[in-house]
Amino acid sequence: MKTINEITPWGTRSASYWMTLLIAAGIIFVGLRFIINPAAGADGYGIPFANAKDFPFGRIKGIRDIFSGLVLLPFLLMRMRFATACVFTAAIIIPATDCAIVLATNGAGDIQHLLIHGLTALYMAITSFLLFRNKQA
């Protein structure tokens, strides 16, 4: 097992780099929205709050979303493809579980939110495949 960070040609010229950065930036935006306007964040998620007393839970989710996006940035900036791939792949559990929660709460009729979460999980799975794929020069 290698214990050093080897600089590789992977980086801004790779589609997987930008695909990962898009998700990182997107989830940071979602987290900020939950902190700034928890009601809008909850509506966007697919499970609106019952009242303003639920807002702290939105802010709790918001800071966790921001962390989820920020945790990828150092790996991207240091061009650590394998570390990025491992963390990013583990994170697929989040939109997959979000999809299951929306399905369990709203039922199969909430196609819009099921697609948002489900397609995010699919996008992340494709990105993970690309991150792990070892391109030979």
PDB file of C-alpha atoms in Angstrom:
ATOM      1  CA  MET A   1       0.000   0.000   0.000  1.00  0.00           C
ATOM      2  CA  LYS A   2       1.374   3.393  -0.946  1.00  0.00           C
ATOM      3  CA  THR A   3       1.561   5.887   1.878  1.00  0.00           C
ATOM      4  CA  ILE A   4       2.553   8.969  -0.054  1.00  0.00           C
ATOM      5  CA  ASN A   5       0.461  11.339  -2.106  1.00  0.00           C
ATOM      6  CA  GLU A   6       1.622  10.925  -5.666  1.00  0.00           C
ATOM      7  CA  ILE A   7       0.791  13.817  -7.966  1.00  0.00           C
ATOM      8  CA  THR A   8      -1.003  12.383 -10.950  1.00  0.00           C
ATOM      9  CA  PRO A   9      -2.213  13.928 -14.165  1.00  0.00           C
ATOM     10  CA  TRP A  10      -5.762  13.627 -12.829  1.00  0.00           C
ATOM     11  CA  GLY A  11      -7.259  17.026 -12.199  1.00  0.00           C
ATOM     12  CA  THR A  12      -8.956  19.842 -14.033  1.00  0.00           C
ATOM     13  CA  ARG A  13      -8.581  18.133 -17.400  1.00  0.00           C
ATOM     14  CA  SER A  14     -10.679  15.178 -16.223  1.00  0.00           C
ATOM     15  CA  ALA A  15     -14.463  14.947 -16.465  1.00  0.00           C
ATOM     16  CA  SER A  16     -14.617  13.053 -13.154  1.00  0.00           C
ATOM     17  CA  TYR A  17     -12.862  15.967 -11.421  1.00  0.00           C
ATOM     18  CA  TRP A  18     -15.537  18.444 -12.579  1.00  0.00           C
ATOM     19  CA  MET A  19     -18.379  15.971 -11.961  1.00  0.00           C
ATOM     20  CA  THR A  20     -17.183  15.592  -8.368  1.00  0.00           C
ATOM     21  CA  LEU A  21     -16.727  19.330  -7.920  1.00  0.00           C
ATOM     22  CA  LEU A  22     -20.281  19.909  -9.198  1.00  0.00           C
ATOM     23  CA  ILE A  23     -21.728  17.636  -6.508  1.00  0.00           C
ATOM     24  CA  ALA A  24     -19.514  19.186  -3.807  1.00  0.00           C
ATOM     25  CA  ALA A  25     -20.578  22.708  -4.774  1.00  0.00           C
ATOM     26  CA  GLY A  26     -24.201  21.654  -5.139  1.00  0.00           C
ATOM     27  CA  ILE A  27     -24.438  20.126  -1.689  1.00  0.00           C
ATOM     28  CA  ILE A  28     -22.733  23.165  -0.154  1.00  0.00           C
ATOM     29  CA  PHE A  29     -25.423  25.303  -1.826  1.00  0.00           C
ATOM     30  CA  VAL A  30     -28.168  23.007  -0.490  1.00  0.00           C
ATOM     31  CA  GLY A  31     -26.678  23.250   2.996  1.00  0.00           C
ATOM     32  CA  LEU A  32     -26.517  27.030   2.840  1.00  0.00           C
ATOM     33  CA  ARG A  33     -30.140  27.128   1.728  1.00  0.00           C
ATOM     34  CA  PHE A  34     -31.156  24.989   4.723  1.00  0.00           C
ATOM     35  CA  ILE A  35     -29.323  27.357   7.069  1.00  0.00           C
ATOM     36  CA  ILE A  36     -30.559  30.597   5.490  1.00  0.00           C
ATOM     37  CA  ASN A  37     -34.122  29.494   4.682  1.00  0.00           C
ATOM     38  CA  PRO A  38     -34.933  26.147   6.315  1.00  0.00           C
ATOM     39  CA  ALA A  39     -38.489  26.076   4.945  1.00  0.00           C
ATOM     40  CA  ALA A  40     -37.269  26.382   1.341  1.00  0.00           C
ATOM     41  CA  GLY A  41     -34.620  23.741   1.984  1.00  0.00           C
ATOM     42  CA  ALA A  42     -37.198  21.313   3.347  1.00  0.00           C
ATOM     43  CA  ASP A  43     -39.552  21.973   0.429  1.00  0.00           C
ATOM     44  CA  GLY A  44     -36.710  21.325  -2.005  1.00  0.00           C
ATOM     45  CA  TYR A  45     -35.832  18.110  -0.207  1.00  0.00           C
ATOM     46  CA  GLY A  46     -39.403  16.912  -0.571  1.00  0.00           C
ATOM     47  CA  ILE A  47     -40.588  16.865   3.025  1.00  0.00           C
ATOM     48  CA  PRO A  48     -41.791  20.313   4.126  1.00  0.00           C
ATOM     49  CA  PHE A  49     -41.690  21.338   7.759  1.00  0.00           C
ATOM     50  CA  ALA A  50     -44.927  21.337   9.718  1.00  0.00           C
ATOM     51  CA  ASN A  51     -44.085  24.612  11.475  1.00  0.00           C
ATOM     52  CA  ALA A  52     -41.289  27.018  12.368  1.00  0.00           C
ATOM     53  CA  LYS A  53     -40.292  24.882  15.370  1.00  0.00           C
ATOM     54  CA  ASP A  54     -38.830  22.422  12.841  1.00  0.00           C
ATOM     55  CA  PHE A  55     -36.361  25.018  11.492  1.00  0.00           C
ATOM     56  CA  PRO A  56     -33.502  23.995  13.819  1.00  0.00           C
ATOM     57  CA  PHE A  57     -33.565  20.528  12.233  1.00  0.00           C
ATOM     58  CA  GLY A  58     -33.165  22.145   8.838  1.00  0.00           C
ATOM     59  CA  ARG A  59     -30.171  24.066  10.063  1.00  0.00           C
ATOM     60  CA  ILE A  60     -28.711  20.867  11.523  1.00  0.00           C
ATOM     61  CA  LYS A  61     -29.105  19.217   8.120  1.00  0.00           C
ATOM     62  CA  GLY A  62     -27.624  22.292   6.476  1.00  0.00           C
ATOM     63  CA  ILE A  63     -24.354  22.209   8.383  1.00  0.00           C
ATOM     64  CA  ARG A  64     -23.998  18.492   7.655  1.00  0.00           C
ATOM     65  CA  ASP A  65     -24.575  19.120   3.960  1.00  0.00           C
ATOM     66  CA  ILE A  66     -21.971  21.882   3.950  1.00  0.00           C
ATOM     67  CA  PHE A  67     -19.484  19.531   5.609  1.00  0.00           C
ATOM     68  CA  SER A  68     -20.260  16.819   3.047  1.00  0.00           C
ATOM     69  CA  GLY A  69     -19.312  19.201   0.248  1.00  0.00           C
ATOM     70  CA  LEU A  70     -16.291  20.700   1.993  1.00  0.00           C
ATOM     71  CA  VAL A  71     -14.762  17.330   2.848  1.00  0.00           C
ATOM     72  CA  LEU A  72     -14.173  16.650  -0.865  1.00  0.00           C
ATOM     73  CA  LEU A  73     -12.463  19.944  -1.660  1.00  0.00           C
ATOM     74  CA  PRO A  74      -9.012  19.225  -0.159  1.00  0.00           C
ATOM     75  CA  PHE A  75      -8.834  15.916  -2.043  1.00  0.00           C
ATOM     76  CA  LEU A  76      -9.787  17.663  -5.265  1.00  0.00           C
ATOM     77  CA  LEU A  77      -7.328  20.517  -4.735  1.00  0.00           C
ATOM     78  CA  MET A  78      -4.495  18.085  -3.977  1.00  0.00           C
ATOM     79  CA  ARG A  79      -5.551  15.950  -6.948  1.00  0.00           C
ATOM     80  CA  MET A  80      -5.890  12.848  -4.764  1.00  0.00           C
ATOM     81  CA  ARG A  81      -8.013  10.778  -7.097  1.00  0.00           C
ATOM     82  CA  PHE A  82      -8.195   7.593  -5.007  1.00  0.00           C
ATOM     83  CA  ALA A  83      -9.064   9.417  -1.764  1.00  0.00           C
ATOM     84  CA  THR A  84     -11.667  11.453  -3.641  1.00  0.00           C
ATOM     85  CA  ALA A  85     -13.113   8.254  -5.103  1.00  0.00           C
ATOM     86  CA  CYS A  86     -13.341   6.540  -1.710  1.00  0.00           C
ATOM     87  CA  VAL A  87     -15.036   9.439   0.053  1.00  0.00           C
ATOM     88  CA  PHE A  88     -17.305  10.203  -2.897  1.00  0.00           C
ATOM     89  CA  THR A  89     -18.395   6.571  -3.245  1.00  0.00           C
ATOM     90  CA  ALA A  90     -19.188   6.304   0.460  1.00  0.00           C
ATOM     91  CA  ALA A  91     -21.302   9.455   0.143  1.00  0.00           C
ATOM     92  CA  ILE A  92     -23.665   7.760  -2.334  1.00  0.00           C
ATOM     93  CA  ILE A  93     -25.502   6.466   0.728  1.00  0.00           C
ATOM     94  CA  ILE A  94     -26.817  10.000   1.322  1.00  0.00           C
ATOM     95  CA  PRO A  95     -28.939  10.572  -1.830  1.00  0.00           C
ATOM     96  CA  ALA A  96     -29.892   6.874  -1.930  1.00  0.00           C
ATOM     97  CA  THR A  97     -31.215   7.079   1.629  1.00  0.00           C
ATOM     98  CA  ASP A  98     -32.823  10.461   0.934  1.00  0.00           C
ATOM     99  CA  CYS A  99     -34.698   8.829  -1.953  1.00  0.00           C
ATOM    100  CA  ALA A 100     -35.863   6.003   0.332  1.00  0.00           C
ATOM    101  CA  ILE A 101     -36.978   8.490   2.995  1.00  0.00           C
ATOM    102  CA  VAL A 102     -38.989  10.533   0.474  1.00  0.00           C
ATOM    103  CA  LEU A 103     -40.532   7.322  -0.887  1.00  0.00           C
ATOM    104  CA  ALA A 104     -41.464   6.112   2.603  1.00  0.00           C
ATOM    105  CA  THR A 105     -42.858   9.513   3.587  1.00  0.00           C
ATOM    106  CA  ASN A 106     -44.573  10.714   0.411  1.00  0.00           C
ATOM    107  CA  GLY A 107     -45.107   7.509  -1.542  1.00  0.00           C
ATOM    108  CA  ALA A 108     -44.344   6.724  -5.159  1.00  0.00           C
ATOM    109  CA  GLY A 109     -46.426   9.658  -6.410  1.00  0.00           C
ATOM    110  CA  ASP A 110     -43.776  12.224  -5.510  1.00  0.00           C
ATOM    111  CA  ILE A 111     -41.881  11.642  -8.742  1.00  0.00           C
ATOM    112  CA  GLN A 112     -40.146  15.046  -8.727  1.00  0.00           C
ATOM    113  CA  HIS A 113     -38.340  14.541  -5.424  1.00  0.00           C
ATOM    114  CA  LEU A 114     -37.733  10.842  -5.998  1.00  0.00           C
ATOM    115  CA  LEU A 115     -36.037  11.734  -9.276  1.00  0.00           C
ATOM    116  CA  ILE A 116     -33.939  14.464  -7.665  1.00  0.00           C
ATOM    117  CA  HIS A 117     -32.544  12.080  -5.049  1.00  0.00           C
ATOM    118  CA  GLY A 118     -32.479   8.974  -7.235  1.00  0.00           C
ATOM    119  CA  LEU A 119     -30.782  10.634 -10.196  1.00  0.00           C
ATOM    120  CA  THR A 120     -28.269  12.248  -7.841  1.00  0.00           C
ATOM    121  CA  ALA A 121     -27.370   8.780  -6.519  1.00  0.00           C
ATOM    122  CA  LEU A 122     -27.075   7.473 -10.094  1.00  0.00           C
ATOM    123  CA  TYR A 123     -24.930  10.456 -11.155  1.00  0.00           C
ATOM    124  CA  MET A 124     -22.684   9.847  -8.161  1.00  0.00           C
ATOM    125  CA  ALA A 125     -22.381   6.131  -8.978  1.00  0.00           C
ATOM    126  CA  ILE A 126     -21.316   6.966 -12.542  1.00  0.00           C
ATOM    127  CA  THR A 127     -18.854   9.558 -11.242  1.00  0.00           C
ATOM    128  CA  SER A 128     -17.463   7.025  -8.755  1.00  0.00           C
ATOM    129  CA  PHE A 129     -16.936   4.535 -11.560  1.00  0.00           C
ATOM    130  CA  LEU A 130     -15.025   7.182 -13.504  1.00  0.00           C
ATOM    131  CA  LEU A 131     -12.984   8.131 -10.449  1.00  0.00           C
ATOM    132  CA  PHE A 132     -11.930   4.540  -9.812  1.00  0.00           C
ATOM    133  CA  ARG A 133     -11.310   3.774 -13.463  1.00  0.00           C
ATOM    134  CA  ASN A 134      -7.561   3.696 -13.935  1.00  0.00           C
ATOM    135  CA  LYS A 135      -6.732   5.382 -17.226  1.00  0.00           C
ATOM    136  CA  GLN A 136      -3.444   4.280 -18.717  1.00  0.00           C
ATOM    137  CA  ALA A 137      -1.473   6.963 -20.555  1.00  0.00           C
TER     138      ALA A 137
END
